[in-house]
């Protein structure tokens, strides 16, 4: 059972837990440390780490970035054009991070409206879904699943309607890896590459970790994976290892760190 789950989402992005519900969910799972890493959104606190009801809450963020094909290392074409997720831990918001998040959230809302309009036009329904900060495709999929006038469930909505390349898909604007890495490094105690084995070119994504502090080693992939490539990158680049469940529901601790592994990260309340 993990001591620390460093990849958890709340209703501030596409999770189902309210922030106030996290300590109880952590206790049910036997987890003592939780990092709240909502997509492209800051937590409503300025402290990098706080204690709540006997649980340590790490202020985090998950930021999607893109490697610009024009500026990527030409020695490794696998890096070119990849979109990856960065996990920032111990966030203390800076003006640059606040500005970046505001830009992303504005684009998320505009994109969300466009996707909802396409779905409603295609299916001839009214989804009646609120579109505000933190909005993403999972919100659309849940609304489609819940609507009595559709035959799509949550997975079917992604498979046939709003997934990449599907008829109702709308791309969103993504900051560059260079900007995201720079802004997070200035605002966070630690920056990690999220779930490296989920990307089309894992080794190319792992090459980016050379410019980071850590990489997510422990993660609940939905298939058998060979973590040795991640372990080699950790050794090659002198990285720390992070881990978490990527929880979007109320079950935490599916993956994470032992206490010793967490202590090596150097994340602690002042």
mmCIF file of C-alpha atoms in Angstrom:
data_model
loop_
_atom_site.group_PDB
_atom_site.id
_atom_site.type_symbol
_atom_site.label_atom_id
_atom_site.label_comp_id
_atom_site.label_asym_id
_atom_site.label_seq_id
_atom_site.Cartn_x
_atom_site.Cartn_y
_atom_site.Cartn_z
ATOM 1 C CA UNK A 1 0.000 0.000 0.000
ATOM 2 C CA UNK A 2 1.585 3.320 -1.048
ATOM 3 C CA UNK A 3 2.509 5.910 1.558
ATOM 4 C CA UNK A 4 2.162 8.778 -0.948
ATOM 5 C CA UNK A 5 -0.119 9.165 -3.971
ATOM 6 C CA UNK A 6 1.329 12.054 -5.958
ATOM 7 C CA UNK A 7 -1.109 12.169 -8.878
ATOM 8 C CA UNK A 8 -4.698 12.965 -7.880
ATOM 9 C CA UNK A 9 -7.373 15.084 -9.591
ATOM 10 C CA UNK A 10 -10.296 16.913 -8.029
ATOM 11 C CA UNK A 11 -13.356 18.727 -9.319
ATOM 12 C CA UNK A 12 -11.102 21.712 -10.053
ATOM 13 C CA UNK A 13 -10.340 19.837 -13.271
ATOM 14 C CA UNK A 14 -11.823 16.482 -14.276
ATOM 15 C CA UNK A 15 -11.908 14.585 -10.985
ATOM 16 C CA UNK A 16 -14.962 13.666 -8.918
ATOM 17 C CA UNK A 17 -13.634 14.612 -5.459
ATOM 18 C CA UNK A 18 -14.051 17.995 -3.856
ATOM 19 C CA UNK A 19 -10.803 19.228 -2.334
ATOM 20 C CA UNK A 20 -12.346 18.941 1.135
ATOM 21 C CA UNK A 21 -13.112 15.253 0.512
ATOM 22 C CA UNK A 22 -9.516 14.291 -0.239
ATOM 23 C CA UNK A 23 -8.333 13.606 3.359
ATOM 24 C CA UNK A 24 -11.165 11.125 3.958
ATOM 25 C CA UNK A 25 -10.466 9.383 0.646
ATOM 26 C CA UNK A 26 -6.762 9.196 1.557
ATOM 27 C CA UNK A 27 -7.513 7.675 4.955
ATOM 28 C CA UNK A 28 -9.761 5.047 3.359
ATOM 29 C CA UNK A 29 -6.846 4.064 1.139
ATOM 30 C CA UNK A 30 -4.258 4.178 3.922
ATOM 31 C CA UNK A 31 -2.404 6.979 2.113
ATOM 32 C CA UNK A 32 -0.678 9.651 4.211
ATOM 33 C CA UNK A 33 0.448 12.061 1.476
ATOM 34 C CA UNK A 34 -1.577 13.230 -1.519
ATOM 35 C CA UNK A 35 -0.523 15.605 -4.303
ATOM 36 C CA UNK A 36 -3.408 17.429 -5.976
ATOM 37 C CA UNK A 37 -2.371 17.772 -9.611
ATOM 38 C CA UNK A 38 -5.379 19.167 -11.433
ATOM 39 C CA UNK A 39 -4.975 19.742 -15.154
ATOM 40 C CA UNK A 40 -3.691 23.226 -16.005
ATOM 41 C CA UNK A 41 -5.230 24.695 -12.856
ATOM 42 C CA UNK A 42 -3.880 26.105 -9.600
ATOM 43 C CA UNK A 43 -5.172 25.059 -6.211
ATOM 44 C CA UNK A 44 -6.940 27.702 -4.063
ATOM 45 C CA UNK A 45 -4.034 27.869 -1.601
ATOM 46 C CA UNK A 46 -0.648 29.554 -1.705
ATOM 47 C CA UNK A 47 1.169 27.145 0.634
ATOM 48 C CA UNK A 48 3.199 24.468 -1.165
ATOM 49 C CA UNK A 49 2.330 21.797 1.416
ATOM 50 C CA UNK A 50 -0.367 21.752 4.092
ATOM 51 C CA UNK A 51 -1.704 19.317 6.675
ATOM 52 C CA UNK A 52 -5.444 18.585 6.575
ATOM 53 C CA UNK A 53 -7.155 16.168 8.949
ATOM 54 C CA UNK A 54 -4.010 14.121 9.440
ATOM 55 C CA UNK A 55 -3.124 13.983 5.732
ATOM 56 C CA UNK A 56 -0.296 15.861 4.017
ATOM 57 C CA UNK A 57 -1.597 17.689 0.941
ATOM 58 C CA UNK A 58 1.010 18.698 -1.651
ATOM 59 C CA UNK A 59 0.049 21.636 -3.848
ATOM 60 C CA UNK A 60 0.577 20.397 -7.415
ATOM 61 C CA UNK A 61 -0.397 20.846 -11.042
ATOM 62 C CA UNK A 62 -0.405 18.773 -14.226
ATOM 63 C CA UNK A 63 0.530 20.821 -17.268
ATOM 64 C CA UNK A 64 0.343 19.591 -20.866
ATOM 65 C CA UNK A 65 3.112 20.883 -23.102
ATOM 66 C CA UNK A 66 4.256 20.327 -26.661
ATOM 67 C CA UNK A 67 7.708 19.834 -28.104
ATOM 68 C CA UNK A 68 8.052 22.231 -31.022
ATOM 69 C CA UNK A 69 9.254 20.318 -34.066
ATOM 70 C CA UNK A 70 11.222 23.393 -35.134
ATOM 71 C CA UNK A 71 13.184 23.651 -31.899
ATOM 72 C CA UNK A 72 13.417 20.022 -30.756
ATOM 73 C CA UNK A 73 16.750 18.265 -30.606
ATOM 74 C CA UNK A 74 17.318 17.128 -34.198
ATOM 75 C CA UNK A 75 19.436 14.289 -32.888
ATOM 76 C CA UNK A 76 16.276 12.537 -31.685
ATOM 77 C CA UNK A 77 13.326 12.928 -34.043
ATOM 78 C CA UNK A 78 11.130 11.035 -31.585
ATOM 79 C CA UNK A 79 10.975 14.181 -29.484
ATOM 80 C CA UNK A 80 9.521 16.247 -32.304
ATOM 81 C CA UNK A 81 5.888 17.254 -31.954
ATOM 82 C CA UNK A 82 5.134 15.104 -28.917
ATOM 83 C CA UNK A 83 2.672 16.311 -26.338
ATOM 84 C CA UNK A 84 3.582 15.323 -22.785
ATOM 85 C CA UNK A 85 2.358 16.105 -19.291
ATOM 86 C CA UNK A 86 4.515 17.702 -16.611
ATOM 87 C CA UNK A 87 3.762 17.352 -12.904
ATOM 88 C CA UNK A 88 4.755 20.245 -10.680
ATOM 89 C CA UNK A 89 4.995 19.681 -6.920
ATOM 90 C CA UNK A 90 5.216 22.138 -4.049
ATOM 91 C CA UNK A 91 3.666 24.916 -6.128
ATOM 92 C CA UNK A 92 4.082 28.508 -4.969
ATOM 93 C CA UNK A 93 2.307 30.495 -7.701
ATOM 94 C CA UNK A 94 4.370 33.045 -9.606
ATOM 95 C CA UNK A 95 2.990 35.751 -11.930
ATOM 96 C CA UNK A 96 4.309 33.781 -14.905
ATOM 97 C CA UNK A 97 2.510 30.598 -13.822
ATOM 98 C CA UNK A 98 -0.704 32.468 -13.066
ATOM 99 C CA UNK A 99 -0.570 34.101 -16.504
ATOM 100 C CA UNK A 100 0.076 30.786 -18.255
ATOM 101 C CA UNK A 101 -2.771 29.049 -16.433
ATOM 102 C CA UNK A 102 -5.139 31.918 -17.253
ATOM 103 C CA UNK A 103 -4.270 31.638 -20.955
ATOM 104 C CA UNK A 104 -4.833 27.872 -20.908
ATOM 105 C CA UNK A 105 -8.137 28.125 -19.062
ATOM 106 C CA UNK A 106 -9.447 30.733 -21.494
ATOM 107 C CA UNK A 107 -8.616 28.396 -24.368
ATOM 108 C CA UNK A 108 -10.130 25.413 -22.502
ATOM 109 C CA UNK A 109 -13.452 27.247 -22.165
ATOM 110 C CA UNK A 110 -13.481 28.299 -25.817
ATOM 111 C CA UNK A 111 -12.605 24.785 -26.922
ATOM 112 C CA UNK A 112 -15.165 23.255 -24.565
ATOM 113 C CA UNK A 113 -17.928 25.378 -26.039
ATOM 114 C CA UNK A 114 -16.923 24.352 -29.546
ATOM 115 C CA UNK A 115 -16.924 20.628 -28.671
ATOM 116 C CA UNK A 116 -20.290 20.842 -26.913
ATOM 117 C CA UNK A 117 -21.798 22.683 -29.884
ATOM 118 C CA UNK A 118 -20.520 20.029 -32.284
ATOM 119 C CA UNK A 119 -21.903 17.201 -30.136
ATOM 120 C CA UNK A 120 -25.275 18.898 -29.741
ATOM 121 C CA UNK A 121 -25.549 19.589 -33.477
ATOM 122 C CA UNK A 122 -24.535 16.041 -34.407
ATOM 123 C CA UNK A 123 -26.837 14.276 -31.918
ATOM 124 C CA UNK A 124 -29.674 16.812 -31.901
ATOM 125 C CA UNK A 125 -29.626 17.175 -28.114
ATOM 126 C CA UNK A 126 -28.968 19.783 -25.422
ATOM 127 C CA UNK A 127 -26.212 18.609 -23.088
ATOM 128 C CA UNK A 128 -26.890 21.379 -20.544
ATOM 129 C CA UNK A 129 -23.327 21.131 -19.194
ATOM 130 C CA UNK A 130 -21.671 24.117 -17.440
ATOM 131 C CA UNK A 131 -18.482 25.237 -19.147
ATOM 132 C CA UNK A 132 -16.070 27.000 -16.818
ATOM 133 C CA UNK A 133 -12.478 26.817 -15.577
ATOM 134 C CA UNK A 134 -11.099 23.308 -15.471
ATOM 135 C CA UNK A 135 -13.470 22.127 -18.215
ATOM 136 C CA UNK A 136 -12.276 19.271 -20.389
ATOM 137 C CA UNK A 137 -13.451 16.437 -22.587
ATOM 138 C CA UNK A 138 -14.256 14.137 -19.626
ATOM 139 C CA UNK A 139 -16.983 16.595 -18.636
ATOM 140 C CA UNK A 140 -18.469 16.287 -22.125
ATOM 141 C CA UNK A 141 -18.224 12.490 -22.064
ATOM 142 C CA UNK A 142 -19.983 12.331 -18.698
ATOM 143 C CA UNK A 143 -22.768 14.591 -19.969
ATOM 144 C CA UNK A 144 -23.197 12.430 -23.078
ATOM 145 C CA UNK A 145 -23.259 9.269 -20.952
ATOM 146 C CA UNK A 146 -25.881 10.755 -18.611
ATOM 147 C CA UNK A 147 -28.162 12.097 -21.352
ATOM 148 C CA UNK A 148 -31.235 9.891 -21.980
ATOM 149 C CA UNK A 149 -31.266 10.792 -25.671
ATOM 150 C CA UNK A 150 -27.960 9.127 -26.597
ATOM 151 C CA UNK A 151 -26.744 5.554 -26.965
ATOM 152 C CA UNK A 152 -23.168 6.449 -26.034
ATOM 153 C CA UNK A 153 -21.542 5.633 -22.708
ATOM 154 C CA UNK A 154 -18.470 7.452 -21.383
ATOM 155 C CA UNK A 155 -15.968 5.332 -23.304
ATOM 156 C CA UNK A 156 -18.098 5.370 -26.454
ATOM 157 C CA UNK A 157 -18.198 9.159 -26.416
ATOM 158 C CA UNK A 158 -14.396 9.245 -26.551
ATOM 159 C CA UNK A 159 -14.175 6.395 -29.057
ATOM 160 C CA UNK A 160 -16.670 7.762 -31.581
ATOM 161 C CA UNK A 161 -17.328 11.454 -30.938
ATOM 162 C CA UNK A 162 -14.751 13.515 -29.082
ATOM 163 C CA UNK A 163 -11.518 11.530 -29.291
ATOM 164 C CA UNK A 164 -8.602 12.752 -31.399
ATOM 165 C CA UNK A 165 -9.701 12.806 -35.033
ATOM 166 C CA UNK A 166 -13.360 12.130 -34.238
ATOM 167 C CA UNK A 167 -16.112 14.323 -35.770
ATOM 168 C CA UNK A 168 -16.674 16.455 -32.659
ATOM 169 C CA UNK A 169 -13.024 16.810 -31.654
ATOM 170 C CA UNK A 170 -11.526 20.288 -31.384
ATOM 171 C CA UNK A 171 -7.789 20.678 -30.640
ATOM 172 C CA UNK A 172 -6.631 23.079 -27.956
ATOM 173 C CA UNK A 173 -3.649 25.352 -27.745
ATOM 174 C CA UNK A 174 -0.709 23.848 -25.876
ATOM 175 C CA UNK A 175 2.266 25.770 -24.441
ATOM 176 C CA UNK A 176 5.732 24.738 -25.523
ATOM 177 C CA UNK A 177 7.804 22.331 -23.449
ATOM 178 C CA UNK A 178 10.412 25.046 -23.010
ATOM 179 C CA UNK A 179 7.922 27.554 -21.593
ATOM 180 C CA UNK A 180 6.162 25.021 -19.399
ATOM 181 C CA UNK A 181 9.408 23.644 -17.998
ATOM 182 C CA UNK A 182 10.755 27.130 -17.279
ATOM 183 C CA UNK A 183 7.577 28.398 -15.603
ATOM 184 C CA UNK A 184 7.103 25.276 -13.483
ATOM 185 C CA UNK A 185 10.750 25.174 -12.433
ATOM 186 C CA UNK A 186 10.450 28.714 -11.100
ATOM 187 C CA UNK A 187 7.214 27.979 -9.209
ATOM 188 C CA UNK A 188 7.674 24.398 -7.965
ATOM 189 C CA UNK A 189 10.021 22.482 -5.713
ATOM 190 C CA UNK A 190 10.061 19.561 -8.149
ATOM 191 C CA UNK A 191 9.013 18.986 -11.774
ATOM 192 C CA UNK A 192 8.389 15.465 -13.054
ATOM 193 C CA UNK A 193 7.468 13.858 -16.373
ATOM 194 C CA UNK A 194 4.082 12.147 -16.016
ATOM 195 C CA UNK A 195 3.316 8.544 -17.123
ATOM 196 C CA UNK A 196 6.127 8.222 -19.706
ATOM 197 C CA UNK A 197 4.916 4.868 -21.061
ATOM 198 C CA UNK A 198 1.600 6.333 -22.205
ATOM 199 C CA UNK A 199 3.153 8.371 -25.016
ATOM 200 C CA UNK A 200 3.488 7.193 -28.625
ATOM 201 C CA UNK A 201 7.294 7.477 -28.346
ATOM 202 C CA UNK A 202 8.203 6.769 -24.693
ATOM 203 C CA UNK A 203 11.958 6.970 -25.200
ATOM 204 C CA UNK A 204 11.600 10.325 -26.922
ATOM 205 C CA UNK A 205 9.468 11.576 -24.044
ATOM 206 C CA UNK A 206 11.989 10.252 -21.536
ATOM 207 C CA UNK A 207 14.738 12.172 -23.313
ATOM 208 C CA UNK A 208 12.905 15.336 -22.240
ATOM 209 C CA UNK A 209 13.271 14.290 -18.607
ATOM 210 C CA UNK A 210 16.938 15.251 -18.778
ATOM 211 C CA UNK A 211 15.708 18.851 -18.333
ATOM 212 C CA UNK A 212 13.471 17.941 -15.376
ATOM 213 C CA UNK A 213 13.946 16.823 -11.779
ATOM 214 C CA UNK A 214 12.077 13.528 -11.861
ATOM 215 C CA UNK A 215 9.980 11.058 -13.815
ATOM 216 C CA UNK A 216 6.840 9.159 -12.794
ATOM 217 C CA UNK A 217 7.981 5.565 -12.290
ATOM 218 C CA UNK A 218 4.976 4.112 -10.444
ATOM 219 C CA UNK A 219 1.752 4.437 -12.423
ATOM 220 C CA UNK A 220 -1.276 2.137 -12.979
ATOM 221 C CA UNK A 221 -0.979 1.504 -16.709
ATOM 222 C CA UNK A 222 -3.888 -0.455 -18.194
ATOM 223 C CA UNK A 223 -1.526 -2.971 -19.780
ATOM 224 C CA UNK A 224 1.692 -4.797 -18.987
ATOM 225 C CA UNK A 225 4.641 -2.425 -19.372
ATOM 226 C CA UNK A 226 8.407 -2.683 -19.176
ATOM 227 C CA UNK A 227 9.468 -0.114 -16.587
ATOM 228 C CA UNK A 228 13.142 -0.830 -17.164
ATOM 229 C CA UNK A 229 13.289 1.892 -19.844
ATOM 230 C CA UNK A 230 12.074 4.389 -17.227
ATOM 231 C CA UNK A 231 14.550 3.092 -14.665
ATOM 232 C CA UNK A 232 17.381 3.480 -17.176
ATOM 233 C CA UNK A 233 16.366 7.084 -17.854
ATOM 234 C CA UNK A 234 16.316 7.775 -14.114
ATOM 235 C CA UNK A 235 19.822 6.401 -13.773
ATOM 236 C CA UNK A 236 21.120 8.063 -16.955
ATOM 237 C CA UNK A 237 19.874 11.547 -16.083
ATOM 238 C CA UNK A 238 20.208 11.369 -12.297
ATOM 239 C CA UNK A 239 16.469 11.803 -11.761
ATOM 240 C CA UNK A 240 14.190 11.269 -8.802
ATOM 241 C CA UNK A 241 11.244 8.864 -9.082
ATOM 242 C CA UNK A 242 7.653 9.953 -8.474
ATOM 243 C CA UNK A 243 4.422 7.989 -8.680
ATOM 244 C CA UNK A 244 0.686 8.098 -8.250
ATOM 245 C CA UNK A 245 -2.673 6.677 -9.204
ATOM 246 C CA UNK A 246 -3.810 9.457 -11.601
ATOM 247 C CA UNK A 247 -7.070 9.223 -9.642
ATOM 248 C CA UNK A 248 -10.109 10.856 -11.205
ATOM 249 C CA UNK A 249 -12.646 9.153 -8.959
ATOM 250 C CA UNK A 250 -12.634 8.636 -5.165
ATOM 251 C CA UNK A 251 -10.243 5.673 -4.959
ATOM 252 C CA UNK A 252 -6.685 6.704 -4.108
ATOM 253 C CA UNK A 253 -3.520 4.722 -3.569
ATOM 254 C CA UNK A 254 -3.767 2.432 -6.593
ATOM 255 C CA UNK A 255 -0.143 3.412 -7.229
ATOM 256 C CA UNK A 256 2.342 5.595 -5.426
ATOM 257 C CA UNK A 257 5.514 5.801 -3.368
ATOM 258 C CA UNK A 258 6.819 4.137 -0.257
ATOM 259 C CA UNK A 259 7.754 6.425 2.597
ATOM 260 C CA UNK A 260 11.462 6.107 1.775
ATOM 261 C CA UNK A 261 10.851 6.990 -1.876
ATOM 262 C CA UNK A 262 8.743 9.988 -0.857
ATOM 263 C CA UNK A 263 11.335 11.212 1.654
ATOM 264 C CA UNK A 264 13.965 11.206 -1.107
ATOM 265 C CA UNK A 265 11.943 13.855 -2.954
ATOM 266 C CA UNK A 266 12.617 16.415 -0.227
ATOM 267 C CA UNK A 267 9.031 17.648 -0.169
ATOM 268 C CA UNK A 268 8.107 18.780 3.306
ATOM 269 C CA UNK A 269 6.007 21.453 4.995
ATOM 270 C CA UNK A 270 8.031 24.424 6.222
#
